[in-house]
Short mmCIF file of C-alpha atoms in Angstrom, two decimals:
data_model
loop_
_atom_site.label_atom_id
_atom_site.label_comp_id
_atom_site.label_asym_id
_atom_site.label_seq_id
_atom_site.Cartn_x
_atom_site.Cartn_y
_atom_site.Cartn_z
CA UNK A 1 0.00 0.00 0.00
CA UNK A 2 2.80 2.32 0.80
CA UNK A 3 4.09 1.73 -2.57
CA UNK A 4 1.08 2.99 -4.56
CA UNK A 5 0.65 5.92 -2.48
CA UNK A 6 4.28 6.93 -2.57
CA UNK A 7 3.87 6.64 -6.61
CA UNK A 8 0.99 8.55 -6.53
CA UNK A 9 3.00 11.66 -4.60
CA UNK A 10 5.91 11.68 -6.64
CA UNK A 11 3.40 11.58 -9.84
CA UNK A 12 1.54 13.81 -9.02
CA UNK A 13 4.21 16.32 -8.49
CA UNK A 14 5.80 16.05 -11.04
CA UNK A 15 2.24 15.85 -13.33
CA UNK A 16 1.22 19.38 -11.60
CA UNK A 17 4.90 20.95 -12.35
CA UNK A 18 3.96 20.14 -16.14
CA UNK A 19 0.44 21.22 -15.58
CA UNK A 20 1.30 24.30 -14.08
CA UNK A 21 4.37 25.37 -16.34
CA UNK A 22 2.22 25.37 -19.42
CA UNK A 23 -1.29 26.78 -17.93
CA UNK A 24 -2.23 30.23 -18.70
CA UNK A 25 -3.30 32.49 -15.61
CA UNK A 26 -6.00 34.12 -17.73
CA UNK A 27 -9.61 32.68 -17.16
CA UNK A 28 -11.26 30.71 -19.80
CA UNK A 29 -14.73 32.14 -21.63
CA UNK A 30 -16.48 29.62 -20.14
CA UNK A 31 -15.34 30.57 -16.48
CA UNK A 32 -16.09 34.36 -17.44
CA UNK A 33 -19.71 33.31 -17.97
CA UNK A 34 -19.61 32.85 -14.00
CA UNK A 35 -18.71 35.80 -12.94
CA UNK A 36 -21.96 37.46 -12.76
CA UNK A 37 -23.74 34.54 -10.51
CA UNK A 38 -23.12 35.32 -6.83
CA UNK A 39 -20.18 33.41 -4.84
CA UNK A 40 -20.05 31.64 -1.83
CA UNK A 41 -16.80 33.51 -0.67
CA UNK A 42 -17.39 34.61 2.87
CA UNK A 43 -16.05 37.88 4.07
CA UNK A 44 -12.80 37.51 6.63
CA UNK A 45 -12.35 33.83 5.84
CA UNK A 46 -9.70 32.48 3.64
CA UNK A 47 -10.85 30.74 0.06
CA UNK A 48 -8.93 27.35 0.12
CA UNK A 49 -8.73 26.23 -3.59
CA UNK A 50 -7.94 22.97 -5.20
CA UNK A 51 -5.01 23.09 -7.70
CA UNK A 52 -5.34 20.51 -9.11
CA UNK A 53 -6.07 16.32 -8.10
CA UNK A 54 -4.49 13.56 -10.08
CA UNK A 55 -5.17 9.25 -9.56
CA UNK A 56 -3.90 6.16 -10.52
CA UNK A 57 -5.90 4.16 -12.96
CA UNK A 58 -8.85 2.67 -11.08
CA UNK A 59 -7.51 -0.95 -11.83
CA UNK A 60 -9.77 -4.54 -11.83
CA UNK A 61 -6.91 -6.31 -10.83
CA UNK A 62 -2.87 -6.53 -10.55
CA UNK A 63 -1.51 -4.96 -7.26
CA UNK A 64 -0.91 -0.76 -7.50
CA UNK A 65 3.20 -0.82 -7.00
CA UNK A 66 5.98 0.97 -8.96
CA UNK A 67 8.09 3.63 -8.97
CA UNK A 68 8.49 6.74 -10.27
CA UNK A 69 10.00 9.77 -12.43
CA UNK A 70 11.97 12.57 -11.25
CA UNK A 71 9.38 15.10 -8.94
CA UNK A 72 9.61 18.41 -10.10
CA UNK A 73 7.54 20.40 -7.78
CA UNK A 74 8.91 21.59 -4.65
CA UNK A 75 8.48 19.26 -1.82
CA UNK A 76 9.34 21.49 0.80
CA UNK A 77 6.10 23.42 -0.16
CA UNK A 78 3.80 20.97 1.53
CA UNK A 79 3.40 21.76 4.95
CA UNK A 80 1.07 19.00 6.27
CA UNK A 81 -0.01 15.43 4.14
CA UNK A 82 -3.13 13.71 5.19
CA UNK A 83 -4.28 10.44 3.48
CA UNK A 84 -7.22 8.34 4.05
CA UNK A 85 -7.54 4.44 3.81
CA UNK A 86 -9.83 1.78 5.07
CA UNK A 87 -8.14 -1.46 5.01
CA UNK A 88 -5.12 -1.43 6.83
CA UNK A 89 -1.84 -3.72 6.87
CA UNK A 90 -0.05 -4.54 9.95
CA UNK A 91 3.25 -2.98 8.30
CA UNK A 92 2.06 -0.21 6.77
CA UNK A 93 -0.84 1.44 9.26
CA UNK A 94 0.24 4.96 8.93
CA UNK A 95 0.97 4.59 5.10
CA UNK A 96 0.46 8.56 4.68
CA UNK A 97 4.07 9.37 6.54
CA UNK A 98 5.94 6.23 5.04
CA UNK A 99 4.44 7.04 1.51
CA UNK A 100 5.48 11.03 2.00
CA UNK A 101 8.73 9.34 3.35
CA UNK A 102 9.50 6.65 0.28
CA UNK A 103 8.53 9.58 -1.76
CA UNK A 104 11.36 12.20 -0.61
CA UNK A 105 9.19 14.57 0.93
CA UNK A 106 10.73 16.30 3.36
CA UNK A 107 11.05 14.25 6.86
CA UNK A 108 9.91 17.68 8.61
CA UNK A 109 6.79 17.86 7.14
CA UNK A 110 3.98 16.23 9.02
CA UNK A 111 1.46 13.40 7.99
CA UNK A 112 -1.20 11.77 9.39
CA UNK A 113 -3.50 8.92 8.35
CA UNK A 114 -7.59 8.89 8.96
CA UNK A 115 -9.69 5.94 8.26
CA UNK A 116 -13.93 6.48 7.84
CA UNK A 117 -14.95 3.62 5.67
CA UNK A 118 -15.81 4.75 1.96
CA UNK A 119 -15.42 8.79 3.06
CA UNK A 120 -11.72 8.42 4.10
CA UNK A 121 -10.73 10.43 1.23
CA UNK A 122 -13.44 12.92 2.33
CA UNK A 123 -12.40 13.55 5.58
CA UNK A 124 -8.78 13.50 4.71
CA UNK A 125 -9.72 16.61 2.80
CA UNK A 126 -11.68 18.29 4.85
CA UNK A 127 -9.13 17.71 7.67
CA UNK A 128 -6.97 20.05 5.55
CA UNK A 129 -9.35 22.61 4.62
CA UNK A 130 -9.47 23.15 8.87
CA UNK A 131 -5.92 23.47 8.94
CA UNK A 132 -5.61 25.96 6.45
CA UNK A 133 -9.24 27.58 7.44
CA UNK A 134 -7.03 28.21 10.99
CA UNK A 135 -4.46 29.87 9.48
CA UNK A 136 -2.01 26.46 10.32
CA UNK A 137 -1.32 25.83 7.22
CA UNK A 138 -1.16 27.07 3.79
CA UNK A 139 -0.55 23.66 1.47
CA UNK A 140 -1.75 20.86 1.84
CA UNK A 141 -1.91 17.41 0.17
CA UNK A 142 -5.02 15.16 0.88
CA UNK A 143 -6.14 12.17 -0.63
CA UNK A 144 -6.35 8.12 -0.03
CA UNK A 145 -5.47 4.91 -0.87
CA UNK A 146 -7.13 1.58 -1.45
CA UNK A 147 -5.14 -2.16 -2.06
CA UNK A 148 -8.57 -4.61 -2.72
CA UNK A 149 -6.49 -7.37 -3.73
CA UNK A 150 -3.79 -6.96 -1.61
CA UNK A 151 -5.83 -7.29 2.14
CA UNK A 152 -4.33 -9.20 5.03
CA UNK A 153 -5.97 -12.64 5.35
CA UNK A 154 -5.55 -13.82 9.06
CA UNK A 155 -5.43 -17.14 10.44
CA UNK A 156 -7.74 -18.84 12.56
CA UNK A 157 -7.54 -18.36 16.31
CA UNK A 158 -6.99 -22.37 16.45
CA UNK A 159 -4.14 -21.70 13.98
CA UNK A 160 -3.22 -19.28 16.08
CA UNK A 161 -3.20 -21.47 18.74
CA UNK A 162 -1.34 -24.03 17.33
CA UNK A 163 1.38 -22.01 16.77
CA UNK A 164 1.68 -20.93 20.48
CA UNK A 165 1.37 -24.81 21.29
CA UNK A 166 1.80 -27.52 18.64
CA UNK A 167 1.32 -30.08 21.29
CA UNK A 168 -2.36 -29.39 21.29
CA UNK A 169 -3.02 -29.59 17.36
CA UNK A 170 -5.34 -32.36 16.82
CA UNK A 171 -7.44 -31.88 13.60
CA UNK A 172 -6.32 -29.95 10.31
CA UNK A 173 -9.67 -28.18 9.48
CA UNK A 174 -8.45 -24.75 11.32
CA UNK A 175 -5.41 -24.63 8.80
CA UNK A 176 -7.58 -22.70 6.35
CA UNK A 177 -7.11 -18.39 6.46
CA UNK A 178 -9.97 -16.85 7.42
CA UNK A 179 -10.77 -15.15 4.58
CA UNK A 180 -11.62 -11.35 4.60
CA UNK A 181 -14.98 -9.83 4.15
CA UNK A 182 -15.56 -6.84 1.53
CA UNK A 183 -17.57 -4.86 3.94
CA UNK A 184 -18.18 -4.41 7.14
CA UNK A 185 -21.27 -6.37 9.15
CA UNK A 186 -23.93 -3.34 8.36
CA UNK A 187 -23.46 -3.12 4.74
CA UNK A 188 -24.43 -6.87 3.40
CA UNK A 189 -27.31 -6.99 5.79
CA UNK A 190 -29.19 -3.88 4.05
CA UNK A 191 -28.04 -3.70 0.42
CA UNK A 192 -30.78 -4.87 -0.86
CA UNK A 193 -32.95 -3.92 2.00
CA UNK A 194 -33.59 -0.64 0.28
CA UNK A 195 -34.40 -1.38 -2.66
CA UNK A 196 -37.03 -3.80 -1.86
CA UNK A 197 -38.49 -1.52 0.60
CA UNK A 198 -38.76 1.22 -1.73
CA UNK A 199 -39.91 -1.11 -4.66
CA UNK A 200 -36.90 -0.55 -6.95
CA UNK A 201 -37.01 -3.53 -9.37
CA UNK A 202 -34.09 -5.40 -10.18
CA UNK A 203 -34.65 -4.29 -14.17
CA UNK A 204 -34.13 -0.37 -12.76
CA UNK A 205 -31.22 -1.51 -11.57
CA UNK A 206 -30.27 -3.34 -14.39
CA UNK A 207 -31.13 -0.19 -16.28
CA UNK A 208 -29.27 2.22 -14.23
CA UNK A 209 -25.87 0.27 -14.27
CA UNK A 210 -26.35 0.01 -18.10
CA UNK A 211 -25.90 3.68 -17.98
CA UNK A 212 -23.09 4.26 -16.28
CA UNK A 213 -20.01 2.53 -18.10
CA UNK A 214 -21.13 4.19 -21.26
CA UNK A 215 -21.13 7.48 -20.13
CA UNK A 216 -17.59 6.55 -18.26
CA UNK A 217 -16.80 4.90 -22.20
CA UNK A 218 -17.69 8.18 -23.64
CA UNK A 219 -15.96 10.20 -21.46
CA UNK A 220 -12.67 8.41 -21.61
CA UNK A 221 -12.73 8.33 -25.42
CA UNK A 222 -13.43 12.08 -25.24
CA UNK A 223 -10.48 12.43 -22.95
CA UNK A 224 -12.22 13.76 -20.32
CA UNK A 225 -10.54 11.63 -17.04
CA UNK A 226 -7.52 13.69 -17.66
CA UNK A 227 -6.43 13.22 -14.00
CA UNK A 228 -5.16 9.71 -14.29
CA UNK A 229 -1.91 9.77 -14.48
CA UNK A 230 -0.36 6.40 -16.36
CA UNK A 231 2.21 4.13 -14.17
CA UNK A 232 4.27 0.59 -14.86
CA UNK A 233 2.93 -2.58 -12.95
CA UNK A 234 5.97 -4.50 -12.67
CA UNK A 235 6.09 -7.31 -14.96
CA UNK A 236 3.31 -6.14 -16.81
CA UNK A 237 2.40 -3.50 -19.09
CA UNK A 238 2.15 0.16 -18.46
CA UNK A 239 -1.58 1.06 -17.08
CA UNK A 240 -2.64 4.03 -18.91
CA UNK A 241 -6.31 4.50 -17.98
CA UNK A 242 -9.12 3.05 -15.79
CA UNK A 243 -9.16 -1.05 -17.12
CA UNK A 244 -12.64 -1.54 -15.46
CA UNK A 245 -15.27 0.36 -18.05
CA UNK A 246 -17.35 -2.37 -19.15
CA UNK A 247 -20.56 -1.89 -21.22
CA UNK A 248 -22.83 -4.64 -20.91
CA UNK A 249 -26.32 -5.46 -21.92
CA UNK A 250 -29.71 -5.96 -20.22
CA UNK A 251 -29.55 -9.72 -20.93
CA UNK A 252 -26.03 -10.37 -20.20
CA UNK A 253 -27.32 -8.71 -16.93
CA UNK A 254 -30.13 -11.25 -16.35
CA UNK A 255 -28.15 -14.16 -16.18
CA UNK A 256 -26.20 -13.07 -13.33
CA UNK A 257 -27.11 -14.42 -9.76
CA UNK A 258 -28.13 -11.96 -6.25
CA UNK A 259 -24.93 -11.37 -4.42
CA UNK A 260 -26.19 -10.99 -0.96
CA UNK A 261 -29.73 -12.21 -0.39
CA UNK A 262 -30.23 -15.37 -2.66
CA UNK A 263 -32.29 -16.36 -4.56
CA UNK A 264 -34.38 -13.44 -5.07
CA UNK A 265 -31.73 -10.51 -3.82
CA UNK A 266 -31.65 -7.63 -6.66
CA UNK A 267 -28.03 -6.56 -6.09
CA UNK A 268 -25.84 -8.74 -7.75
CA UNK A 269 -21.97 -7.43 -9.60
CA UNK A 270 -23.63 -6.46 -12.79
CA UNK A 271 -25.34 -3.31 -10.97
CA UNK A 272 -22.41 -3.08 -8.15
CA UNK A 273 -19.29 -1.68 -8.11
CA UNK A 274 -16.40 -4.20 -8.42
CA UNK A 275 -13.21 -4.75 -6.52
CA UNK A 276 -10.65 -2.37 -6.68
CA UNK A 277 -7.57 -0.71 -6.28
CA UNK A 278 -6.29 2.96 -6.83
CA UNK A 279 -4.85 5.74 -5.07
CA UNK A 280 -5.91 9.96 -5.47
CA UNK A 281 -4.16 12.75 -4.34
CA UNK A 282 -4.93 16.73 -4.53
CA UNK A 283 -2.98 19.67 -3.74
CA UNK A 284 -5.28 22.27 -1.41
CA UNK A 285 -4.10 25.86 -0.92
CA UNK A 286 -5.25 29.05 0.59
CA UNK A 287 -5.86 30.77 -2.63
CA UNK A 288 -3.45 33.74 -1.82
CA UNK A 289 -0.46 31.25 -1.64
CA UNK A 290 -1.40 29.34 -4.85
CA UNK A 291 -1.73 32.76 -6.67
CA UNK A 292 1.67 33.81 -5.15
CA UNK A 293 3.30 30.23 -6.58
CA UNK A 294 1.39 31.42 -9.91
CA UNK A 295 -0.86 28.42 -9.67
CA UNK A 296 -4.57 29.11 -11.23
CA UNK A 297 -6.62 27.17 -9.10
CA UNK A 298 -9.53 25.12 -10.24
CA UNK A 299 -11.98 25.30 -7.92
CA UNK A 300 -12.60 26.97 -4.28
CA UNK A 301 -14.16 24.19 -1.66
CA UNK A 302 -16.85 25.72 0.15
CA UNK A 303 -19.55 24.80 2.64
CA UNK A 304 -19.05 20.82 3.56
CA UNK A 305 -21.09 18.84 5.71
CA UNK A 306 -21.32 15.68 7.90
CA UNK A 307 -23.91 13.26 8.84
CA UNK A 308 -24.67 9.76 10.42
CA UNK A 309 -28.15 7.90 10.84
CA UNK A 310 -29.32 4.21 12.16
CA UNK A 311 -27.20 1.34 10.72
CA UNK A 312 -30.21 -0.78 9.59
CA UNK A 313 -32.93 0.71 7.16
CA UNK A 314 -31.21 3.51 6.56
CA UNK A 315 -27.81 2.41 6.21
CA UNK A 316 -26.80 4.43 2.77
CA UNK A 317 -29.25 7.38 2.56
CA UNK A 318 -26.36 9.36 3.83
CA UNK A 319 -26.41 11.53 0.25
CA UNK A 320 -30.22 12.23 0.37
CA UNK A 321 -29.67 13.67 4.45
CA UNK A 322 -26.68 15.42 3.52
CA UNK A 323 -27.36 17.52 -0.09
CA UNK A 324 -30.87 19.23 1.72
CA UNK A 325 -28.92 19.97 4.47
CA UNK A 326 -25.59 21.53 2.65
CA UNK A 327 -27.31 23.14 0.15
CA UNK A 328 -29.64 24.91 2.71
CA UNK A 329 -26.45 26.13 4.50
CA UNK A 330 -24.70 27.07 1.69
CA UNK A 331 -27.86 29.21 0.18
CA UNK A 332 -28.25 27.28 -2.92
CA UNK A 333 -31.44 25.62 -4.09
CA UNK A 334 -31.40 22.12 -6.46
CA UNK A 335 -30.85 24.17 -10.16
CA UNK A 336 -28.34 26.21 -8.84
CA UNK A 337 -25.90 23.20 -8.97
CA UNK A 338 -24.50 22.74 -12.16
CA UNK A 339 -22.73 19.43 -11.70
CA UNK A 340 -23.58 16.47 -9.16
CA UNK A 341 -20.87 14.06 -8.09
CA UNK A 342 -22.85 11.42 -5.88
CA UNK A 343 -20.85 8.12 -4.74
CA UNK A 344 -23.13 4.65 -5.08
CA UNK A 345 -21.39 1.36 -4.87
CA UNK A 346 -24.67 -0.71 -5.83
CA UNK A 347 -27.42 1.13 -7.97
CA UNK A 348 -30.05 -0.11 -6.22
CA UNK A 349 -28.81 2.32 -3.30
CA UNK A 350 -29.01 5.22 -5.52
CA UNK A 351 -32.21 4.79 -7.20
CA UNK A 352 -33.69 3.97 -3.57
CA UNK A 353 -32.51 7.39 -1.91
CA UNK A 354 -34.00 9.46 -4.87
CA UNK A 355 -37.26 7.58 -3.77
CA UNK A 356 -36.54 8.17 0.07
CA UNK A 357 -35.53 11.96 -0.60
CA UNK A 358 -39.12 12.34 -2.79
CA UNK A 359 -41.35 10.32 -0.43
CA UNK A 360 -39.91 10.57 3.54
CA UNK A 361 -37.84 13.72 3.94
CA UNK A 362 -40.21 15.42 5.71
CA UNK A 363 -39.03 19.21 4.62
CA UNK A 364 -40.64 21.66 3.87
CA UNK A 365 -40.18 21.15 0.36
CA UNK A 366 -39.84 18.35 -1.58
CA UNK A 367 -36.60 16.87 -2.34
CA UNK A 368 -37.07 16.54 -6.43
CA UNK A 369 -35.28 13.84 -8.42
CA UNK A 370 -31.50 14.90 -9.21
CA UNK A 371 -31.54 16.09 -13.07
CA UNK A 372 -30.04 13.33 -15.44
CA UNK A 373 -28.08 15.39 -18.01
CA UNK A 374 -26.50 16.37 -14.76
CA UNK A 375 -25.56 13.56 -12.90
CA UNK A 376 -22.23 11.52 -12.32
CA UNK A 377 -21.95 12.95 -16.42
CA UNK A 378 -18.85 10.83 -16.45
CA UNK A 379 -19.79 7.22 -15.20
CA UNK A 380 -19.40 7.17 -11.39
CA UNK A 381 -18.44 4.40 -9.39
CA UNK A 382 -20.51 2.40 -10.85
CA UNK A 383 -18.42 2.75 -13.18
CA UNK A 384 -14.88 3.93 -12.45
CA UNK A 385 -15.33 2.04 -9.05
CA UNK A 386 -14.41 2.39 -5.59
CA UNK A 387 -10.99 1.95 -3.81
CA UNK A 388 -12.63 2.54 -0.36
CA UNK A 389 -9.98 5.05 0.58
CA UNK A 390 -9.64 7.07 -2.76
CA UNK A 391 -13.12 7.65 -4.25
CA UNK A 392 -13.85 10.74 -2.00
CA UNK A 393 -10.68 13.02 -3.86
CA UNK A 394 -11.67 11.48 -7.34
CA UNK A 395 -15.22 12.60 -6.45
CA UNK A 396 -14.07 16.27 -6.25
CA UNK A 397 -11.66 16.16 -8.93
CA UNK A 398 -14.18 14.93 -11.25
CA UNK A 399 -16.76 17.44 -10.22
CA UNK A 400 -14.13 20.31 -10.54
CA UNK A 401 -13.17 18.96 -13.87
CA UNK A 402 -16.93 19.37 -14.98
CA UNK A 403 -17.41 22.82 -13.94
CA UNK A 404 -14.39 23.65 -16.28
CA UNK A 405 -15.87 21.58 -19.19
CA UNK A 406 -19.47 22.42 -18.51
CA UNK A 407 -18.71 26.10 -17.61
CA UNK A 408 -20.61 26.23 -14.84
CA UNK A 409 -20.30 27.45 -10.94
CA UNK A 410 -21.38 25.20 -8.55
CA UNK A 411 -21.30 21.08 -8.18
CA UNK A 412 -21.95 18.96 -5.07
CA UNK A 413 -20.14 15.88 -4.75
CA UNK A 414 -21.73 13.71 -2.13
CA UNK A 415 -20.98 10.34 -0.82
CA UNK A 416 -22.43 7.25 1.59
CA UNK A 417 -20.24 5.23 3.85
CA UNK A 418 -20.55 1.54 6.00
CA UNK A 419 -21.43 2.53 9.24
CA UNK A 420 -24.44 4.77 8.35
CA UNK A 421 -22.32 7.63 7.75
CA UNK A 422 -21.87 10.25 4.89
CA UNK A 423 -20.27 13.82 3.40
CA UNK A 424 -21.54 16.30 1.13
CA UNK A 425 -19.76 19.14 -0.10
CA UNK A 426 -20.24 22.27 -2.05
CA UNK A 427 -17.36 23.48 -4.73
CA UNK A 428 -17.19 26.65 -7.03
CA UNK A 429 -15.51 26.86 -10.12
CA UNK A 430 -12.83 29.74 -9.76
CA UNK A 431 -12.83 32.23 -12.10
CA UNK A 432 -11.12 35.32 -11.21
#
């Protein structure tokens, strides 16, 4: 793990000195449209800005591991690194210091690593919005890291045992690892919970998934998931782009079996997100330090939000309690967001919390259906898929990237997490 994430550091650096040397400071047309729509900019309070965010490749399998080219960006210039991950290894538990370490950052500057199931990434970054918020801290780089295929498989406590006292070993059936689980004890239990309470059919499930890896097809063919930044598996071929955009078909669909609850469970891996590894990374400024570096940021993070419900019927409504909520403290209604960013690992999930947000809100308006032409635009992780500790970063990144393409102001990137938890956050495109 602290492999990938030191490749992703010293590629990224090196990605934003290219970036950065060859980026004009003046504002594109389609940012100058903006500047007659109000801003969330808050009088007396910094504007912390995103620079820019790269990733690996979002891989299906082979283990994230290399090395890489010559940095080119200051490291000194980072003064704190914060990196989020969810499955840990013995060896490598606080793999945002020996990542910054393996990837000659300087040993004075400080790193910590958080852990919050599927928003790790999330809080990582809003950890260092505080810090700079307080006037701590000017740079920071935030991000997280997922290895799906490499996870520590433990032995049984009789194996254990054994090894403590081989005198006592008597039968050979608690040889066998205990294998690991892909989620924690909440998440299995309610997948498809949801969805059946809320009558979501396995065919608008079917339906939903269908959509998303051609819209993630499109956009890769249009070039549009410019963050991913190539890298050499060793032994193997250099991994240019995400591997895991498959479009499928309704039948080929059909003949796949429930994952969870069988026989009749409607989640199954046709209409869930797949196993996965991948690292993000993003480099957060106060915006009178990027301009100083003559960095033109790409977006300013605003108002953010956290929020936590019951583990059992309402285990991954997180999105549908947090975008009322952040948009209502940030001043914005529904069609003043120009881009939405929303994380779903199955999309049964998602298609039950735009049910739950229409039907048992209880506000004092109605929650209306996110607009299609602008949702997760560029496939999702449905999709792209979802490193636990990575998606939140490639969340904002992507919704950033859309406000630039789409030339519009605002996005909210939201996102659920095991344990009943979730994050939604408001960005601005910057255009001064």
């Amino acid at each position: 793990m602290t492999t990938v994430l030191t490749y992703t550091f010293k590629k990224c650096t090196s990605e934003w000195s290219l970036r950065f040397s060859i980026r004009p400071l003046s504002c594109s047309s389609q940012l100058r449209a903006t500047e007659t729509r109000k801003t969330l900019a808050k009088p007396n309070i910094r504007n912390i800005v995103v620079v820019d965010g790269v990733g690996t490749p979002f891989l299906l399998s082979a283990t994230l591991t290399g090395l890489l080219h010559q940095p080119s960006v200051p490291k000194e210039v980072a003064d704190y690194i914060i990196f989020g991950t969810v499955i840990q290894e013995v060896k490598t538990s606080h793999v945002a210091r020996e990542a910054a370490v393996g990837a000659a950052f300087s040993d004075k500057t400080p790193a910590h690593t958080v852990t919050m199931a599927c928003i790790s990434a999330n809080q990582a970054m809003t950890t260092g919005v505080g810090l700079i918020a307080s006037g701590q801290c000017d740079v920071i780089m935030a991000g997280g890291v997922e290895l799906m295929f490499h996870v520590p498989i433990r032995q049984s406590r009789k194996m254990r045992k054994l090894m403590l006292d081989l005198s006592k070993a008597k039968f050979l059936n608690f040889l066998a690892p205990e294998l690991p689980a892909v989620s924690e004890f909440s998440t299995s239990e309610t997948t498809g919970h949801s969805a059946d309470e809320l009558a979501v059919s396995r065919l608008e499930q079917d339906e939903y998934a269908l959509r998303c890896p051609s819209l993630a097809k499109k956009a890769q063919d249009e070039g549009l998931l410019s963050d991913v930044v190539p890298f050499k598996v060793p032994g193997k071929d250099t991994v240019t782009k995400h591997n895991g955009i498959r479009p499928s078909s309704l039948e080929q669909m059909a003949e796949l079996k429930p994952a969870f609850i069988k026989p009749y469970g409607t989640a199954k891996a046709a209409n869930s997100s797949f196993l996965t590894d991948g690292a993000s990374a993003m480099l957060i400024m106060a915006e009178e330090k990027a301009l100083a570096m003559g960095y033109k940021p790409k977006e300013c993070l605003r108002d953010f939000m956290y929020v936590s419900h019951n583990l059992k019927d309402q285990l991954l409504f997180r999105p549908t309690y947090a975008t009322p909520k952040i948009l209502e403290k940030a001043g914005l209604t529904m069609s003043d967001i120009d881009a939405f960013e929303f994380h779903k690992a199955f999309s049964g999930k998602i298609l039950a919390n735009f049910k739950f947000a229409q039907n048992y809100m209880g506000r004092k308006s109605k929650v209306t259906l996110l607009p299609s032409e602008k949702f997760n635009n560029w496939g999702g992780s449905l999709s792209l898929k979802h490193p636990f500790g990575a998606t939140g970063c490639r969340l904002v990144v992507a919704a950033a990237n859309r406000l630039r393409k789409e030339g519009g102001q605002y996005a909210l990137a939201a996102a659920c997490a095991a344990g009943g938890q979730g994050h939604g956050m408001i960005v601005e495109a910057y255009a001064k």
